[in-house]
PDB file of C-alpha atoms and ligand atoms in Angstrom:
ATOM      1  CA  MET A   1      -0.026   0.055   0.035  1.00  0.00           C
ATOM      2  CA  LYS A   2       2.854   2.401   0.889  1.00  0.00           C
ATOM      3  CA  ASN A   3       4.643   1.917  -2.422  1.00  0.00           C
ATOM      4  CA  ARG A   4       1.390   2.133  -4.192  1.00  0.00           C
ATOM      5  CA  ILE A   5       0.853   5.604  -2.697  1.00  0.00           C
ATOM      6  CA  LYS A   6       4.338   6.753  -3.480  1.00  0.00           C
ATOM      7  CA  ASP A   7       3.907   5.574  -7.087  1.00  0.00           C
ATOM      8  CA  LEU A   8       0.554   7.320  -7.406  1.00  0.00           C
ATOM      9  CA  LEU A   9       1.769  10.448  -5.898  1.00  0.00           C
ATOM     10  CA  LYS A  10       4.503  10.598  -8.550  1.00  0.00           C
ATOM     11  CA  LYS A  11       2.131   9.679 -11.268  1.00  0.00           C
ATOM     12  CA  ARG A  12      -0.367  12.341 -10.412  1.00  0.00           C
ATOM     13  CA  LYS A  13       2.223  14.957  -9.655  1.00  0.00           C
ATOM     14  CA  ALA A  14       0.604  15.084  -6.117  1.00  0.00           C
ATOM     15  CA  VAL A  15       1.793  16.347  -2.802  1.00  0.00           C
ATOM     16  CA  MET A  16       0.455  14.797   0.322  1.00  0.00           C
ATOM     17  CA  LEU A  17      -0.171  17.113   3.327  1.00  0.00           C
ATOM     18  CA  ALA A  18      -1.255  15.661   6.774  1.00  0.00           C
ATOM     19  CA  HIS A  19      -2.412  17.271   9.909  1.00  0.00           C
ATOM     20  CA  ASN A  20      -0.649  16.661  13.106  1.00  0.00           C
ATOM     21  CA  TYR A  21      -3.560  14.661  14.497  1.00  0.00           C
ATOM     22  CA  GLN A  22      -3.480  12.122  11.608  1.00  0.00           C
ATOM     23  CA  PRO A  23      -2.446   8.589  12.547  1.00  0.00           C
ATOM     24  CA  MET A  24       1.348   8.034  12.421  1.00  0.00           C
ATOM     25  CA  GLU A  25       1.229   5.707   9.472  1.00  0.00           C
ATOM     26  CA  ILE A  26      -0.399   8.465   7.463  1.00  0.00           C
ATOM     27  CA  GLN A  27       2.057  11.288   8.740  1.00  0.00           C
ATOM     28  CA  GLU A  28       4.991   8.872   7.695  1.00  0.00           C
ATOM     29  CA  LEU A  29       3.717   8.814   4.132  1.00  0.00           C
ATOM     30  CA  ALA A  30       3.047  12.566   3.883  1.00  0.00           C
ATOM     31  CA  ASP A  31       5.399  15.081   2.200  1.00  0.00           C
ATOM     32  CA  PHE A  32       4.690  17.517   4.937  1.00  0.00           C
ATOM     33  CA  CYS A  33       2.896  17.332   8.250  1.00  0.00           C
ATOM     34  CA  GLY A  34       1.872  20.387  10.399  1.00  0.00           C
ATOM     35  CA  ASP A  35      -0.660  22.586  12.080  1.00  0.00           C
ATOM     36  CA  SER A  36      -3.389  24.233  10.197  1.00  0.00           C
ATOM     37  CA  LEU A  37      -1.356  27.416   9.539  1.00  0.00           C
ATOM     38  CA  GLU A  38       1.568  25.704   8.245  1.00  0.00           C
ATOM     39  CA  LEU A  39      -0.532  23.384   6.001  1.00  0.00           C
ATOM     40  CA  SER A  40      -2.398  26.419   4.552  1.00  0.00           C
ATOM     41  CA  ILE A  41       0.928  28.028   3.793  1.00  0.00           C
ATOM     42  CA  LYS A  42       2.233  24.734   2.078  1.00  0.00           C
ATOM     43  CA  ALA A  43      -0.999  24.534   0.104  1.00  0.00           C
ATOM     44  CA  SER A  44      -0.514  28.004  -1.024  1.00  0.00           C
ATOM     45  CA  GLN A  45       3.181  27.496  -2.068  1.00  0.00           C
ATOM     46  CA  THR A  46       3.297  23.951  -3.711  1.00  0.00           C
ATOM     47  CA  ASP A  47       3.794  23.553  -7.416  1.00  0.00           C
ATOM     48  CA  ALA A  48       2.225  20.089  -7.498  1.00  0.00           C
ATOM     49  CA  ASP A  49      -0.914  19.536  -9.782  1.00  0.00           C
ATOM     50  CA  VAL A  50      -2.884  17.602  -7.002  1.00  0.00           C
ATOM     51  CA  ILE A  51      -2.941  18.043  -3.186  1.00  0.00           C
ATOM     52  CA  VAL A  52      -4.052  15.048  -1.196  1.00  0.00           C
ATOM     53  CA  PHE A  53      -5.200  16.605   2.194  1.00  0.00           C
ATOM     54  CA  CYS A  54      -5.264  14.132   5.055  1.00  0.00           C
ATOM     55  CA  GLY A  55      -7.170  16.139   7.646  1.00  0.00           C
ATOM     56  CA  VAL A  56     -10.636  17.431   7.687  1.00  0.00           C
ATOM     57  CA  HIS A  57     -12.997  19.165   5.242  1.00  0.00           C
ATOM     58  CA  PHE A  58     -12.259  22.820   6.184  1.00  0.00           C
ATOM     59  CA  MET A  59      -8.550  22.249   5.591  1.00  0.00           C
ATOM     60  CA  ALA A  60      -9.037  20.841   2.076  1.00  0.00           C
ATOM     61  CA  GLU A  61     -11.484  23.739   1.402  1.00  0.00           C
ATOM     62  CA  THR A  62      -8.755  26.236   2.542  1.00  0.00           C
ATOM     63  CA  ALA A  63      -6.352  24.560   0.249  1.00  0.00           C
ATOM     64  CA  SER A  64      -8.789  24.806  -2.754  1.00  0.00           C
ATOM     65  CA  VAL A  65      -9.414  28.471  -1.855  1.00  0.00           C
ATOM     66  CA  LEU A  66      -5.712  29.190  -2.083  1.00  0.00           C
ATOM     67  CA  SER A  67      -5.016  26.997  -5.094  1.00  0.00           C
ATOM     68  CA  PRO A  68      -8.034  26.960  -7.354  1.00  0.00           C
ATOM     69  CA  GLU A  69      -5.912  25.657 -10.272  1.00  0.00           C
ATOM     70  CA  LYS A  70      -5.070  22.388  -8.351  1.00  0.00           C
ATOM     71  CA  VAL A  71      -7.267  19.356  -7.626  1.00  0.00           C
ATOM     72  CA  VAL A  72      -7.675  19.106  -3.866  1.00  0.00           C
ATOM     73  CA  LEU A  73      -8.529  15.522  -2.682  1.00  0.00           C
ATOM     74  CA  LEU A  74      -9.861  14.657   0.706  1.00  0.00           C
ATOM     75  CA  PRO A  75      -9.680  10.900   0.868  1.00  0.00           C
ATOM     76  CA  ARG A  76     -12.743  10.793   3.041  1.00  0.00           C
ATOM     77  CA  LYS A  77     -15.369  13.340   2.244  1.00  0.00           C
ATOM     78  CA  ASP A  78     -17.196  12.787   5.431  1.00  0.00           C
ATOM     79  CA  ALA A  79     -14.216  13.896   7.574  1.00  0.00           C
ATOM     80  CA  GLY A  80     -15.531  17.114   8.899  1.00  0.00           C
ATOM     81  CA  CYS A  81     -15.177  19.252  11.965  1.00  0.00           C
ATOM     82  CA  PRO A  82     -18.130  19.684  14.346  1.00  0.00           C
ATOM     83  CA  MET A  83     -17.016  23.122  15.505  1.00  0.00           C
ATOM     84  CA  ALA A  84     -16.808  24.201  11.798  1.00  0.00           C
ATOM     85  CA  ASP A  85     -20.428  23.092  11.327  1.00  0.00           C
ATOM     86  CA  MET A  86     -21.588  25.411  14.205  1.00  0.00           C
ATOM     87  CA  VAL A  87     -21.551  28.442  12.184  1.00  0.00           C
ATOM     88  CA  THR A  88     -23.285  29.185   8.823  1.00  0.00           C
ATOM     89  CA  PRO A  89     -23.375  32.324   6.637  1.00  0.00           C
ATOM     90  CA  GLU A  90     -26.990  32.830   7.548  1.00  0.00           C
ATOM     91  CA  THR A  91     -26.513  32.729  11.271  1.00  0.00           C
ATOM     92  CA  LEU A  92     -23.505  34.907  11.097  1.00  0.00           C
ATOM     93  CA  LYS A  93     -25.313  37.585   9.119  1.00  0.00           C
ATOM     94  CA  LYS A  94     -28.073  37.454  11.675  1.00  0.00           C
ATOM     95  CA  MET A  95     -25.683  37.988  14.531  1.00  0.00           C
ATOM     96  CA  LEU A  96     -23.882  40.916  12.665  1.00  0.00           C
ATOM     97  CA  ALA A  97     -27.226  42.493  12.069  1.00  0.00           C
ATOM     98  CA  ASP A  98     -27.541  42.979  15.803  1.00  0.00           C
ATOM     99  CA  LEU A  99     -24.080  44.375  16.456  1.00  0.00           C
ATOM    100  CA  PRO A 100     -22.510  47.758  15.578  1.00  0.00           C
ATOM    101  CA  PRO A 101     -20.248  47.407  12.443  1.00  0.00           C
ATOM    102  CA  MET A 102     -16.997  45.574  13.526  1.00  0.00           C
ATOM    103  CA  PRO A 103     -14.438  43.218  11.778  1.00  0.00           C
ATOM    104  CA  VAL A 104     -14.973  39.621  11.939  1.00  0.00           C
ATOM    105  CA  VAL A 105     -12.035  37.289  12.793  1.00  0.00           C
ATOM    106  CA  THR A 106     -12.799  33.841  11.608  1.00  0.00           C
ATOM    107  CA  TYR A 107     -10.989  30.679  12.881  1.00  0.00           C
ATOM    108  CA  VAL A 108      -9.883  28.552   9.933  1.00  0.00           C
ATOM    109  CA  ASN A 109     -12.026  25.802  11.337  1.00  0.00           C
ATOM    110  CA  SER A 110     -14.980  27.031   9.547  1.00  0.00           C
ATOM    111  CA  PRO A 111     -16.781  26.797   6.254  1.00  0.00           C
ATOM    112  CA  ALA A 112     -15.319  28.700   3.227  1.00  0.00           C
ATOM    113  CA  SER A 113     -18.805  30.425   2.971  1.00  0.00           C
ATOM    114  CA  VAL A 114     -18.256  31.983   6.426  1.00  0.00           C
ATOM    115  CA  LYS A 115     -14.618  32.865   5.615  1.00  0.00           C
ATOM    116  CA  ALA A 116     -16.224  34.721   2.659  1.00  0.00           C
ATOM    117  CA  LEU A 117     -18.018  37.077   5.086  1.00  0.00           C
ATOM    118  CA  SER A 118     -14.918  37.683   7.215  1.00  0.00           C
ATOM    119  CA  THR A 119     -12.352  40.487   7.593  1.00  0.00           C
ATOM    120  CA  ILE A 120      -9.582  38.130   8.159  1.00  0.00           C
ATOM    121  CA  CYS A 121      -8.823  34.364   9.273  1.00  0.00           C
ATOM    122  CA  CYS A 122      -6.762  33.102  12.179  1.00  0.00           C
ATOM    123  CA  THR A 123      -5.536  29.877  13.535  1.00  0.00           C
ATOM    124  CA  SER A 124      -4.533  28.714  16.899  1.00  0.00           C
ATOM    125  CA  ALA A 125      -0.996  29.686  16.037  1.00  0.00           C
ATOM    126  CA  ASN A 126      -1.636  33.433  15.151  1.00  0.00           C
ATOM    127  CA  ALA A 127      -4.994  34.445  16.857  1.00  0.00           C
ATOM    128  CA  LEU A 128      -3.491  37.152  18.992  1.00  0.00           C
ATOM    129  CA  LYS A 129      -1.296  38.520  16.243  1.00  0.00           C
ATOM    130  CA  VAL A 130      -4.298  38.656  13.919  1.00  0.00           C
ATOM    131  CA  VAL A 131      -6.406  40.457  16.467  1.00  0.00           C
ATOM    132  CA  GLU A 132      -3.679  42.955  17.211  1.00  0.00           C
ATOM    133  CA  SER A 133      -3.204  43.636  13.603  1.00  0.00           C
ATOM    134  CA  LEU A 134      -6.620  45.211  13.335  1.00  0.00           C
ATOM    135  CA  LYS A 135      -6.980  48.885  13.801  1.00  0.00           C
ATOM    136  CA  GLU A 136     -10.402  48.440  15.458  1.00  0.00           C
ATOM    137  CA  ASP A 137     -10.623  47.812  19.209  1.00  0.00           C
ATOM    138  CA  GLU A 138     -13.864  45.794  19.182  1.00  0.00           C
ATOM    139  CA  LEU A 139     -14.329  42.712  17.052  1.00  0.00           C
ATOM    140  CA  LEU A 140     -16.225  39.504  16.575  1.00  0.00           C
ATOM    141  CA  MET A 141     -14.434  36.123  16.683  1.00  0.00           C
ATOM    142  CA  VAL A 142     -16.040  33.025  15.281  1.00  0.00           C
ATOM    143  CA  PRO A 143     -16.801  30.144  15.714  1.00  0.00           C
ATOM    144  CA  ASP A 144     -14.606  29.092  18.776  1.00  0.00           C
ATOM    145  CA  ARG A 145     -15.765  30.753  21.982  1.00  0.00           C
ATOM    146  CA  ASN A 146     -12.760  29.310  23.787  1.00  0.00           C
ATOM    147  CA  LEU A 147     -10.123  30.657  21.245  1.00  0.00           C
ATOM    148  CA  ALA A 148     -11.997  33.952  21.536  1.00  0.00           C
ATOM    149  CA  ARG A 149     -11.988  34.143  25.249  1.00  0.00           C
ATOM    150  CA  ASN A 150      -8.389  32.868  25.477  1.00  0.00           C
ATOM    151  CA  THR A 151      -7.383  35.635  22.977  1.00  0.00           C
ATOM    152  CA  ALA A 152      -9.390  38.234  24.822  1.00  0.00           C
ATOM    153  CA  ALA A 153      -7.544  37.432  28.070  1.00  0.00           C
ATOM    154  CA  ARG A 154      -4.180  38.447  26.288  1.00  0.00           C
ATOM    155  CA  THR A 155      -5.358  41.805  24.607  1.00  0.00           C
ATOM    156  CA  GLY A 156      -6.924  44.966  25.592  1.00  0.00           C
ATOM    157  CA  LYS A 157      -9.440  44.695  22.864  1.00  0.00           C
ATOM    158  CA  ARG A 158     -13.202  44.016  23.429  1.00  0.00           C
ATOM    159  CA  ILE A 159     -13.949  40.540  21.740  1.00  0.00           C
ATOM    160  CA  HIS A 160     -17.520  39.422  20.933  1.00  0.00           C
ATOM    161  CA  PHE A 161     -17.542  35.658  20.588  1.00  0.00           C
ATOM    162  CA  TRP A 162     -19.687  33.030  18.825  1.00  0.00           C
ATOM    163  CA  ASN A 163     -21.007  30.202  20.929  1.00  0.00           C
ATOM    164  CA  GLY A 164     -19.072  27.452  19.027  1.00  0.00           C
ATOM    165  CA  TYR A 165     -16.647  24.973  20.482  1.00  0.00           C
ATOM    166  CA  CYS A 166     -14.654  21.889  19.762  1.00  0.00           C
ATOM    167  CA  PRO A 167     -16.391  18.923  21.423  1.00  0.00           C
ATOM    168  CA  VAL A 168     -12.882  17.304  21.861  1.00  0.00           C
ATOM    169  CA  HIS A 169     -11.249  20.160  23.657  1.00  0.00           C
ATOM    170  CA  ASP A 170     -14.207  21.808  25.401  1.00  0.00           C
ATOM    171  CA  HIS A 171     -15.102  18.567  27.275  1.00  0.00           C
ATOM    172  CA  ILE A 172     -11.629  18.765  29.293  1.00  0.00           C
ATOM    173  CA  SER A 173     -12.197  20.128  32.827  1.00  0.00           C
ATOM    174  CA  PRO A 174      -9.886  21.808  35.176  1.00  0.00           C
ATOM    175  CA  GLU A 175     -10.485  18.897  37.444  1.00  0.00           C
ATOM    176  CA  ALA A 176      -9.220  16.396  34.786  1.00  0.00           C
ATOM    177  CA  VAL A 177      -6.066  18.597  34.444  1.00  0.00           C
ATOM    178  CA  LYS A 178      -5.441  18.888  38.203  1.00  0.00           C
ATOM    179  CA  LYS A 179      -5.772  14.931  38.431  1.00  0.00           C
ATOM    180  CA  THR A 180      -3.222  14.417  35.683  1.00  0.00           C
ATOM    181  CA  LYS A 181      -0.819  17.123  37.193  1.00  0.00           C
ATOM    182  CA  GLY A 182      -1.166  15.205  40.476  1.00  0.00           C
ATOM    183  CA  LYS A 183       0.063  12.075  38.723  1.00  0.00           C
ATOM    184  CA  TYR A 184       2.992  13.863  37.022  1.00  0.00           C
ATOM    185  CA  PRO A 185       3.875  16.825  39.441  1.00  0.00           C
ATOM    186  CA  ASP A 186       7.107  17.587  37.483  1.00  0.00           C
ATOM    187  CA  ALA A 187       5.500  17.764  33.936  1.00  0.00           C
ATOM    188  CA  ILE A 188       4.887  20.947  32.102  1.00  0.00           C
ATOM    189  CA  PHE A 189       1.300  21.363  30.987  1.00  0.00           C
ATOM    190  CA  MET A 190       0.724  22.438  27.314  1.00  0.00           C
ATOM    191  CA  ALA A 191      -2.871  23.333  26.355  1.00  0.00           C
ATOM    192  CA  HIS A 192      -4.447  23.928  23.050  1.00  0.00           C
ATOM    193  CA  PRO A 193      -6.310  27.320  22.858  1.00  0.00           C
ATOM    194  CA  GLU A 194      -9.426  25.496  22.016  1.00  0.00           C
ATOM    195  CA  CYS A 195      -9.626  24.362  25.625  1.00  0.00           C
ATOM    196  CA  ARG A 196     -11.710  26.224  28.080  1.00  0.00           C
ATOM    197  CA  PRO A 197     -10.208  29.395  29.611  1.00  0.00           C
ATOM    198  CA  GLU A 198     -10.351  27.726  33.061  1.00  0.00           C
ATOM    199  CA  VAL A 199      -8.085  25.019  31.586  1.00  0.00           C
ATOM    200  CA  VAL A 200      -5.761  27.275  29.759  1.00  0.00           C
ATOM    201  CA  GLU A 201      -5.312  29.064  33.072  1.00  0.00           C
ATOM    202  CA  LEU A 202      -3.751  25.993  34.505  1.00  0.00           C
ATOM    203  CA  ALA A 203      -1.402  25.719  31.523  1.00  0.00           C
ATOM    204  CA  ASP A 204       2.316  26.542  31.430  1.00  0.00           C
ATOM    205  CA  ALA A 205       1.788  27.379  27.702  1.00  0.00           C
ATOM    206  CA  ALA A 206      -1.265  27.637  25.307  1.00  0.00           C
ATOM    207  CA  LEU A 207       0.005  26.460  21.829  1.00  0.00           C
ATOM    208  CA  SER A 208      -1.023  25.292  18.445  1.00  0.00           C
ATOM    209  CA  THR A 209      -0.300  21.662  17.594  1.00  0.00           C
ATOM    210  CA  SER A 210       3.054  22.519  15.898  1.00  0.00           C
ATOM    211  CA  GLY A 211       3.697  25.090  18.584  1.00  0.00           C
ATOM    212  CA  MET A 212       3.635  22.202  21.086  1.00  0.00           C
ATOM    213  CA  ILE A 213       6.376  20.283  19.133  1.00  0.00           C
ATOM    214  CA  ARG A 214       8.616  23.388  18.929  1.00  0.00           C
ATOM    215  CA  PHE A 215       8.054  24.283  22.679  1.00  0.00           C
ATOM    216  CA  ALA A 216       8.768  20.656  23.945  1.00  0.00           C
ATOM    217  CA  LYS A 217      11.997  20.651  21.811  1.00  0.00           C
ATOM    218  CA  GLU A 218      13.226  23.856  23.209  1.00  0.00           C
ATOM    219  CA  SER A 219      12.065  23.221  26.794  1.00  0.00           C
ATOM    220  CA  LYS A 220      14.617  21.797  29.384  1.00  0.00           C
ATOM    221  CA  SER A 221      11.891  19.851  31.010  1.00  0.00           C
ATOM    222  CA  LYS A 222      11.613  16.126  30.286  1.00  0.00           C
ATOM    223  CA  SER A 223       7.929  15.592  30.924  1.00  0.00           C
ATOM    224  CA  PHE A 224       4.739  17.135  29.385  1.00  0.00           C
ATOM    225  CA  ILE A 225       1.116  16.827  29.852  1.00  0.00           C
ATOM    226  CA  VAL A 226      -0.576  17.289  26.437  1.00  0.00           C
ATOM    227  CA  GLY A 227      -3.901  19.133  26.518  1.00  0.00           C
ATOM    228  CA  THR A 228      -5.033  18.399  22.954  1.00  0.00           C
ATOM    229  CA  GLU A 229      -6.254  15.462  20.773  1.00  0.00           C
ATOM    230  CA  VAL A 230      -4.334  12.246  21.589  1.00  0.00           C
ATOM    231  CA  GLY A 231      -2.934  11.939  18.184  1.00  0.00           C
ATOM    232  CA  MET A 232      -0.421  14.590  19.095  1.00  0.00           C
ATOM    233  CA  ILE A 233       1.495  12.179  21.376  1.00  0.00           C
ATOM    234  CA  GLY A 234       2.875  10.590  18.242  1.00  0.00           C
ATOM    235  CA  PRO A 235       4.538  13.465  16.534  1.00  0.00           C
ATOM    236  CA  LEU A 236       5.615  14.934  19.868  1.00  0.00           C
ATOM    237  CA  ARG A 237       7.417  11.542  20.813  1.00  0.00           C
ATOM    238  CA  ARG A 238       8.888  11.311  17.263  1.00  0.00           C
ATOM    239  CA  ALA A 239      10.334  14.881  17.483  1.00  0.00           C
ATOM    240  CA  ASN A 240      11.519  14.257  21.150  1.00  0.00           C
ATOM    241  CA  PRO A 241      12.448  10.801  21.674  1.00  0.00           C
ATOM    242  CA  ASP A 242      14.166  11.371  24.973  1.00  0.00           C
ATOM    243  CA  LYS A 243      11.072  13.065  26.539  1.00  0.00           C
ATOM    244  CA  ASN A 244       7.814  11.815  28.029  1.00  0.00           C
ATOM    245  CA  PHE A 245       4.451  12.855  26.933  1.00  0.00           C
ATOM    246  CA  TYR A 246       1.171  12.108  28.777  1.00  0.00           C
ATOM    247  CA  PRO A 247      -2.378  12.940  27.318  1.00  0.00           C
ATOM    248  CA  VAL A 248      -4.303  15.077  29.853  1.00  0.00           C
ATOM    249  CA  SER A 249      -7.162  12.609  29.002  1.00  0.00           C
ATOM    250  CA  GLU A 250      -7.245   9.393  26.886  1.00  0.00           C
ATOM    251  CA  THR A 251     -10.831  10.552  25.793  1.00  0.00           C
ATOM    252  CA  MET A 252      -9.422  13.410  23.760  1.00  0.00           C
ATOM    253  CA  ILE A 253     -10.180  11.739  20.470  1.00  0.00           C
ATOM    254  CA  CYS A 254     -11.285  13.518  17.275  1.00  0.00           C
ATOM    255  CA  ALA A 255     -13.256  10.802  15.386  1.00  0.00           C
ATOM    256  CA  ASP A 256     -13.160  12.969  12.228  1.00  0.00           C
ATOM    257  CA  MET A 257      -9.412  13.069  12.228  1.00  0.00           C
ATOM    258  CA  LYS A 258      -9.223   9.336  12.293  1.00  0.00           C
ATOM    259  CA  LYS A 259     -11.555   8.620   9.418  1.00  0.00           C
ATOM    260  CA  ILE A 260      -8.880   8.404   6.638  1.00  0.00           C
ATOM    261  CA  VAL A 261      -7.101   5.208   6.400  1.00  0.00           C
ATOM    262  CA  VAL A 262      -4.301   4.241   3.945  1.00  0.00           C
ATOM    263  CA  GLU A 263      -6.742   2.468   1.563  1.00  0.00           C
ATOM    264  CA  ASP A 264      -8.800   5.671   1.152  1.00  0.00           C
ATOM    265  CA  ILE A 265      -5.673   7.433  -0.039  1.00  0.00           C
ATOM    266  CA  VAL A 266      -4.957   4.776  -2.634  1.00  0.00           C
ATOM    267  CA  ARG A 267      -8.453   4.894  -3.768  1.00  0.00           C
ATOM    268  CA  SER A 268      -8.569   8.623  -3.939  1.00  0.00           C
ATOM    269  CA  LEU A 269      -5.380   9.028  -5.966  1.00  0.00           C
ATOM    270  CA  GLU A 270      -6.312   6.028  -8.167  1.00  0.00           C
ATOM    271  CA  CYS A 271      -9.764   7.272  -9.099  1.00  0.00           C
ATOM    272  CA  MET A 272      -9.251  11.064  -8.458  1.00  0.00           C
ATOM    273  CA  GLU A 273     -11.996  10.676  -5.940  1.00  0.00           C
ATOM    274  CA  GLY A 274     -13.014  13.055  -3.126  1.00  0.00           C
ATOM    275  CA  GLU A 275     -12.326  16.327  -4.872  1.00  0.00           C
ATOM    276  CA  VAL A 276     -13.058  19.473  -2.789  1.00  0.00           C
ATOM    277  CA  LYS A 277     -13.763  22.559  -4.810  1.00  0.00           C
ATOM    278  CA  VAL A 278     -14.912  25.908  -3.529  1.00  0.00           C
ATOM    279  CA  PRO A 279     -17.152  27.873  -6.049  1.00  0.00           C
ATOM    280  CA  GLU A 280     -15.676  31.066  -7.419  1.00  0.00           C
ATOM    281  CA  ASN A 281     -18.341  33.271  -5.786  1.00  0.00           C
ATOM    282  CA  ILE A 282     -17.279  32.116  -2.358  1.00  0.00           C
ATOM    283  CA  ARG A 283     -13.601  31.437  -3.087  1.00  0.00           C
ATOM    284  CA  ARG A 284     -12.656  34.921  -4.110  1.00  0.00           C
ATOM    285  CA  PRO A 285     -13.941  36.713  -0.886  1.00  0.00           C
ATOM    286  CA  ALA A 286     -12.761  33.863   1.314  1.00  0.00           C
ATOM    287  CA  LEU A 287      -9.381  34.124  -0.377  1.00  0.00           C
ATOM    288  CA  LYS A 288      -9.014  37.792   0.844  1.00  0.00           C
ATOM    289  CA  ALA A 289      -9.518  36.810   4.479  1.00  0.00           C
ATOM    290  CA  VAL A 290      -7.158  33.677   4.255  1.00  0.00           C
ATOM    291  CA  GLN A 291      -4.525  35.677   2.308  1.00  0.00           C
ATOM    292  CA  ARG A 292      -4.587  38.586   4.811  1.00  0.00           C
ATOM    293  CA  MET A 293      -3.798  36.057   7.645  1.00  0.00           C
ATOM    294  CA  ILE A 294      -1.055  34.339   5.673  1.00  0.00           C
ATOM    295  CA  GLU A 295       0.571  37.622   4.795  1.00  0.00           C
ATOM    296  CA  LEU A 296       0.726  38.381   8.567  1.00  0.00           C
ATOM    297  CA  SER A 297       2.386  34.992   9.260  1.00  0.00           C
ATOM    298  CA  ILE A 298       5.154  34.529   6.477  1.00  0.00           C
TER     299      ILE A 298
HETATM  300  P1  LIG B 301      -3.917  23.434  15.069  1.00  0.00           P
HETATM  301  O1  LIG B 301      -3.894  24.473  14.035  1.00  0.00           O
HETATM  302  O2  LIG B 301      -3.267  23.923  16.257  1.00  0.00           O
HETATM  303  O3  LIG B 301      -3.121  22.265  14.361  1.00  0.00           O
HETATM  304  O4  LIG B 301      -5.307  22.936  15.437  1.00  0.00           O
HETATM  305  C1  LIG B 301      -6.262  22.404  14.527  1.00  0.00           C
HETATM  306  C2  LIG B 301      -7.376  21.659  15.135  1.00  0.00           C
HETATM  307  O5  LIG B 301      -8.278  21.342  14.458  1.00  0.00           O
HETATM  308  C3  LIG B 301      -7.367  21.681  16.602  1.00  0.00           C
HETATM  309  O6  LIG B 301      -8.407  20.963  17.095  1.00  0.00           O
HETATM  310 FE1  LIG B 302     -12.615  20.113  14.723  1.00  0.00          FE
HETATM  311 FE2  LIG B 302     -12.036  19.590  17.274  1.00  0.00          FE
HETATM  312 FE3  LIG B 302     -11.561  17.680  15.416  1.00  0.00          FE
HETATM  313 FE4  LIG B 302     -10.007  19.809  15.601  1.00  0.00          FE
HETATM  314  S1  LIG B 302     -10.212  18.287  17.176  1.00  0.00           S
HETATM  315  S2  LIG B 302     -10.963  18.988  13.755  1.00  0.00           S
HETATM  316  S3  LIG B 302     -11.411  21.532  16.111  1.00  0.00           S
HETATM  317  S4  LIG B 302     -13.485  18.515  16.044  1.00  0.00           S
END
């Protein structure tokens, strides 16, 4: 299967991108692994004809927004993101109608049709930088209430937030963190900004998935409690074989991130199946918001 994928990638002039939460056997086959921001940047820079995106739907959509001339394949079309589904253009327009005019900062975990209504996008790696780049002191962040509140805690700006959340991260309680800390008292606690503010308050650092890999590498500490999807334990251990990583909870599993299996990648490349394409009337305004974020980040 692995050789077949390598041959097909060559034949199709394709690049394979994988999110850090993907199973390790998929990450090992990928040309590039990373967090949402890094994968967006890669998707905007590749000269391949085809992008095979091993992640979830909004990530493949963002690649299509950035590279309309390329075929973007999501090997499992039903790999979605429950948080991204919590906001629609209709519900966003309704909320905006009740607020004074203000910029909209949209987390990349959102549909392209919502990005199309936004001022700028952000990821967990650059949310504060994006918010601080705006001249306005009052803004709306969608769809993640936790990312919005965690960002608000670090800026003087007034942030209105949408009531969306990631079920995987939101379900972690401060009690669960305290319990794991009790088991590993010397460990550093790294939390993802999608966790609740009460959880992030207990963290030594709030980081994107790739931010966690860098942080652990640079840290003198030998042990880390990981406050994000359990798939992160694999890439953290691979990058830091001499250090220990403990999930804050074994229940932090994103079912959507585990949908793609190696056979799906073969089928997708063989039959060019699972194309994700954003219509031009949505793509153009969405591109503005994504591009504005990328320009701040490279
Ligand atoms: P990162 O951008 O930090 O990789 O996060 C993506 C995500 O979906 C977290 O749940
Ligand atoms: Fe979406 Fe949460 Fe899964 Fe990330 S972990 S893809 S935010 S459901």
